[in-house]
Coordinates of C-alpha atoms in Angstrom, one line a residue:
M1 CA 0.0 0.0 0.0
H2 CA 2.9 2.4 0.7
H3 CA 3.9 2.2 -2.9
W4 CA 0.4 3.1 -4.1
C5 CA 0.4 6.0 -1.6
E6 CA 3.6 7.3 -3.1
I7 CA 2.0 7.2 -6.5
A8 CA -1.1 9.0 -5.3
D9 CA 0.9 11.7 -3.4
N10 CA 3.0 12.6 -6.4
S11 CA 0.5 11.9 -9.3
Y12 CA -0.8 14.8 -11.4
Q13 CA -4.2 13.2 -11.0
T14 CA -4.1 13.8 -7.3
T15 CA -2.8 17.4 -7.4
D16 CA -4.9 18.4 -10.4
E17 CA -8.1 17.1 -9.0
L18 CA -7.5 18.9 -5.8
D19 CA -6.8 22.1 -7.7
I20 CA -10.2 21.8 -9.5
I21 CA -12.0 21.0 -6.2
K22 CA -10.5 24.0 -4.5
S23 CA -11.7 26.3 -7.3
T24 CA -15.2 24.9 -7.5
A25 CA -16.1 23.7 -4.0
S26 CA -17.7 27.0 -3.0
D27 CA -20.0 26.9 -5.9
V28 CA -21.1 23.3 -5.2
V29 CA -21.8 24.1 -1.5
N30 CA -23.6 27.3 -2.5
D31 CA -26.2 25.1 -4.2
M32 CA -26.8 23.2 -1.0
P33 CA -29.7 24.2 1.3
A34 CA -29.1 26.2 4.5
T35 CA -29.8 23.0 6.5
G36 CA -26.5 21.6 5.1
A37 CA -25.5 18.2 3.7
V38 CA -23.6 15.0 4.4
I39 CA -20.2 14.4 2.8
I40 CA -19.6 10.7 2.2
D41 CA -16.0 9.9 1.4
L42 CA -15.8 6.4 -0.2
G43 CA -12.4 4.9 0.3
A44 CA -11.1 7.9 2.3
A45 CA -7.6 6.6 3.0
N46 CA -5.5 9.8 3.6
S47 CA -7.3 11.8 1.0
R48 CA -7.7 15.6 1.5
K49 CA -10.2 16.2 -1.2
F50 CA -13.0 16.6 1.3
V51 CA -11.3 19.6 2.9
P52 CA -12.3 22.3 0.4
Y53 CA -16.0 21.2 0.7
V54 CA -15.9 21.3 4.5
Q55 CA -14.2 24.7 4.5
A56 CA -16.9 26.0 2.1
F57 CA -19.7 24.7 4.4
I58 CA -18.0 26.5 7.4
E59 CA -17.4 29.7 5.5
Q60 CA -21.1 29.8 4.3
G61 CA -22.4 29.0 7.7
K62 CA -24.0 25.7 6.7
P63 CA -23.8 22.6 8.8
C64 CA -22.3 19.4 7.4
I65 CA -21.4 15.9 8.6
Y66 CA -18.3 14.2 7.2
V67 CA -18.6 10.4 6.9
A68 CA -15.3 8.5 5.9
L69 CA -15.4 4.9 4.7
D70 CA -12.3 2.7 4.5
L71 CA -11.3 -0.9 4.8
C72 CA -8.1 -0.2 6.8
K73 CA -9.2 0.3 10.5
E74 CA -5.9 1.9 11.5
S75 CA -5.8 4.3 8.6
L76 CA -9.5 5.2 9.1
T77 CA -9.1 5.8 12.8
N78 CA -6.1 8.1 12.3
H79 CA -7.9 9.9 9.4
V80 CA -11.1 10.6 11.4
K81 CA -9.2 11.7 14.5
K82 CA -7.2 14.1 12.4
S83 CA -10.2 15.4 10.6
A84 CA -12.2 15.9 13.8
A85 CA -9.2 17.8 15.3
N86 CA -8.8 20.0 12.3
F87 CA -12.6 20.8 12.0
P88 CA -14.2 20.8 15.5
Q89 CA -17.2 22.7 13.9
I90 CA -18.5 19.6 12.2
T91 CA -19.3 16.0 13.1
C92 CA -16.8 13.4 11.7
I93 CA -17.8 9.7 11.5
G94 CA -15.7 6.7 10.5
L95 CA -17.2 3.6 8.8
W96 CA -15.0 0.6 8.8
G97 CA -16.0 -1.8 6.0
N98 CA -16.7 -2.1 2.3
F99 CA -19.3 -0.6 0.1
I100 CA -21.7 -3.5 0.5
Q101 CA -21.5 -3.5 4.3
C102 CA -22.1 0.3 4.5
D103 CA -24.7 0.6 1.7
K104 CA -27.6 0.2 4.2
Y105 CA -26.1 2.9 6.4
F106 CA -25.9 5.3 3.5
A107 CA -29.7 5.0 3.0
T108 CA -30.4 6.3 6.5
L109 CA -28.4 9.5 6.0
P110 CA -30.4 12.6 5.3
N111 CA -30.4 14.4 1.9
P112 CA -28.7 16.1 0.3
R113 CA -25.5 14.0 0.2
I114 CA -22.2 14.6 -1.5
F115 CA -20.4 11.4 -2.5
L116 CA -16.6 11.6 -3.0
S117 CA -15.4 8.6 -4.9
L118 CA -12.8 7.2 -7.2
G119 CA -15.1 6.8 -10.2
S120 CA -18.9 7.0 -10.4
I121 CA -20.0 3.7 -8.9
F122 CA -23.1 5.2 -7.3
F123 CA -24.3 6.8 -10.6
N124 CA -25.7 3.6 -11.9
A125 CA -29.1 4.3 -10.2
P126 CA -29.4 8.1 -10.0
R127 CA -32.3 9.7 -8.1
P128 CA -33.8 13.2 -8.7
D129 CA -32.4 14.5 -5.4
M130 CA -28.8 13.4 -6.2
V131 CA -26.1 15.6 -7.7
F132 CA -22.7 14.1 -8.6
V133 CA -19.4 15.9 -8.9
I134 CA -17.2 13.7 -11.1
T135 CA -13.6 14.1 -12.2
V136 CA -12.5 12.6 -15.4
C137 CA -9.0 13.0 -16.9
A138 CA -7.7 12.6 -20.5
F139 CA -4.8 10.3 -21.1
R140 CA -1.0 10.6 -21.1
H141 CA 1.4 7.7 -21.0
A142 CA 4.2 9.6 -19.3
A143 CA 2.2 9.6 -16.0
Y144 CA 2.6 5.9 -15.7
Q145 CA 6.3 5.6 -16.6
T146 CA 7.7 6.5 -13.2
K147 CA 9.9 4.8 -10.6
A148 CA 6.9 4.8 -8.2
Y149 CA 4.8 2.8 -10.7
D150 CA 7.6 0.4 -11.3
A151 CA 8.0 -0.2 -7.5
F152 CA 4.2 -0.6 -7.2
F153 CA 4.0 -3.2 -9.9
T154 CA 7.1 -5.2 -8.6
S155 CA 5.5 -5.3 -5.1
Y156 CA 2.0 -6.1 -6.5
L157 CA 3.2 -8.9 -8.7
Q158 CA 5.3 -10.3 -5.9
G159 CA 2.2 -10.3 -3.7
I160 CA 0.3 -12.3 -6.4
Q161 CA 3.2 -14.8 -6.6
T162 CA 3.3 -15.2 -2.8
H163 CA -0.5 -15.8 -2.7
A164 CA -0.4 -18.4 -5.6
D165 CA 3.0 -19.9 -4.3
I166 CA 4.8 -19.1 -7.6
D167 CA 8.6 -19.4 -7.3
A168 CA 9.9 -16.7 -9.6
N169 CA 11.8 -13.3 -9.5
S170 CA 9.0 -10.8 -9.9
T171 CA 11.4 -8.2 -11.3
I172 CA 12.1 -10.3 -14.4
A173 CA 9.2 -12.8 -14.5
W174 CA 6.8 -10.2 -15.9
T175 CA 6.7 -7.1 -18.1
Y176 CA 4.1 -4.4 -18.0
E177 CA 3.2 -1.7 -20.4
S178 CA 0.7 1.2 -20.4
K179 CA -1.8 0.8 -23.2
L180 CA -4.8 2.7 -24.6
D181 CA -7.7 1.1 -26.5
N182 CA -9.9 3.9 -27.7
S183 CA -10.8 5.6 -24.4
M184 CA -9.9 2.6 -22.2
H185 CA -6.5 2.7 -20.4
Y186 CA -5.0 -0.4 -19.0
F187 CA -1.8 -2.2 -18.2
E188 CA -0.7 -5.2 -20.3
V189 CA 1.2 -7.6 -18.1
V190 CA 3.0 -10.5 -19.8
A191 CA 4.6 -13.6 -18.3
Q192 CA 8.2 -13.9 -19.5
H193 CA 8.5 -17.7 -18.7
D194 CA 6.4 -20.6 -17.6
M195 CA 5.3 -20.4 -13.9
V196 CA 3.5 -22.9 -11.7
C197 CA 0.8 -21.8 -9.1
H198 CA 1.4 -24.4 -6.4
H199 CA -1.5 -23.1 -4.3
Y200 CA -3.9 -23.7 -7.2
D201 CA -3.4 -27.3 -8.2
D202 CA -0.2 -26.5 -10.0
F203 CA -1.9 -24.3 -12.5
L204 CA 0.5 -23.4 -15.3
V205 CA 1.0 -19.8 -16.4
K206 CA 2.6 -20.2 -19.8
K207 CA 5.2 -18.0 -21.2
G208 CA 3.6 -15.2 -23.2
T209 CA 0.3 -15.3 -21.2
V210 CA -1.2 -11.7 -21.3
Y211 CA -3.2 -10.2 -18.4
T212 CA -5.1 -6.9 -18.5
M213 CA -4.8 -5.0 -15.2
F214 CA -6.3 -1.8 -13.8
P215 CA -8.6 -0.8 -16.7
S216 CA -9.9 2.8 -16.5
W217 CA -11.7 5.2 -18.7
K218 CA -9.8 8.3 -20.0
R219 CA -12.2 10.6 -21.8
G220 CA -12.1 14.2 -23.2
E221 CA -14.7 16.9 -22.4
S222 CA -16.8 16.5 -25.6
E223 CA -17.0 12.7 -25.2
V224 CA -18.1 13.0 -21.6
H225 CA -20.8 15.5 -22.5
E226 CA -22.0 13.3 -25.4
I227 CA -22.2 10.1 -23.3
T228 CA -24.0 11.9 -20.4
K229 CA -26.6 13.6 -22.6
A230 CA -27.2 10.4 -24.5
Q231 CA -28.4 8.9 -21.1
G232 CA -30.8 11.8 -20.6
L233 CA -28.8 13.5 -17.9
N234 CA -27.8 17.1 -17.4
I235 CA -24.1 18.0 -17.4
K236 CA -22.0 21.1 -16.7
T237 CA -18.2 21.4 -16.8
L238 CA -17.2 22.9 -13.5
G239 CA -13.5 23.4 -14.2
K240 CA -10.3 22.2 -15.8
A241 CA -6.8 21.6 -14.4
P242 CA -4.4 24.1 -16.0
N243 CA -1.6 21.6 -16.6
S244 CA -3.5 18.5 -17.8
G245 CA -6.7 17.3 -19.5
M246 CA -8.5 16.6 -16.2
R247 CA -11.9 18.2 -15.9
Q248 CA -14.6 18.2 -13.2
Y249 CA -18.3 17.8 -14.1
L250 CA -21.6 18.4 -12.3
I251 CA -24.0 15.7 -13.4
Q252 CA -27.6 15.2 -12.4
P253 CA -30.9 13.7 -13.7
H254 CA -33.4 16.0 -15.4
I255 CA -35.7 17.5 -12.8

């Protein structure tokens, strides 16, 4: 996980998204009622992207509740304690579990609610009282060709080998390459020699076997608007990062 945190802390996706949020959070909160809202941070980790929204609620004199969800109890506990200390004006709640476990709890929270999430997993069943702030970035290969990504993949593949009981040097047993198929970005991981999974009935991974890992959509502004409108939804571009193709959108059902 520390390798992934290093990627997140230094990635343009992290810094650019936060820059956009800082410039648009006040407008988003301005549309919230005087009674306030609930901020639900899905997979909070050590993310700070909730901060501009909380600051905007405080500045506008509107109450808010911050609910952080995470699988790692230690990380979640530290995050909630730090958040509560930094913002004593609001209520901070920690939910230890996964999306399925906490889904019933989400339904008990009052509207309106602001979901902060990596992706748009809750947009599959939109309701008229829901508004989504979604960040989508365009693509550039250079962002994935770093020492941090190399360290992450080496550690990740070694973890897979340990789990499957594969006896191989993870630094040379695999190659990985950043790929783009239309708007879908993914990593192509290729086995460089035969490997045996002793924990899985000696399943053989043959040399040249190709695996697709970490697929994600990378779309430009016009494509995002086209797809959204085709589904009968309203969309507005909130802002764009100055140094990349990352943009933030406000999406909601027709009312």
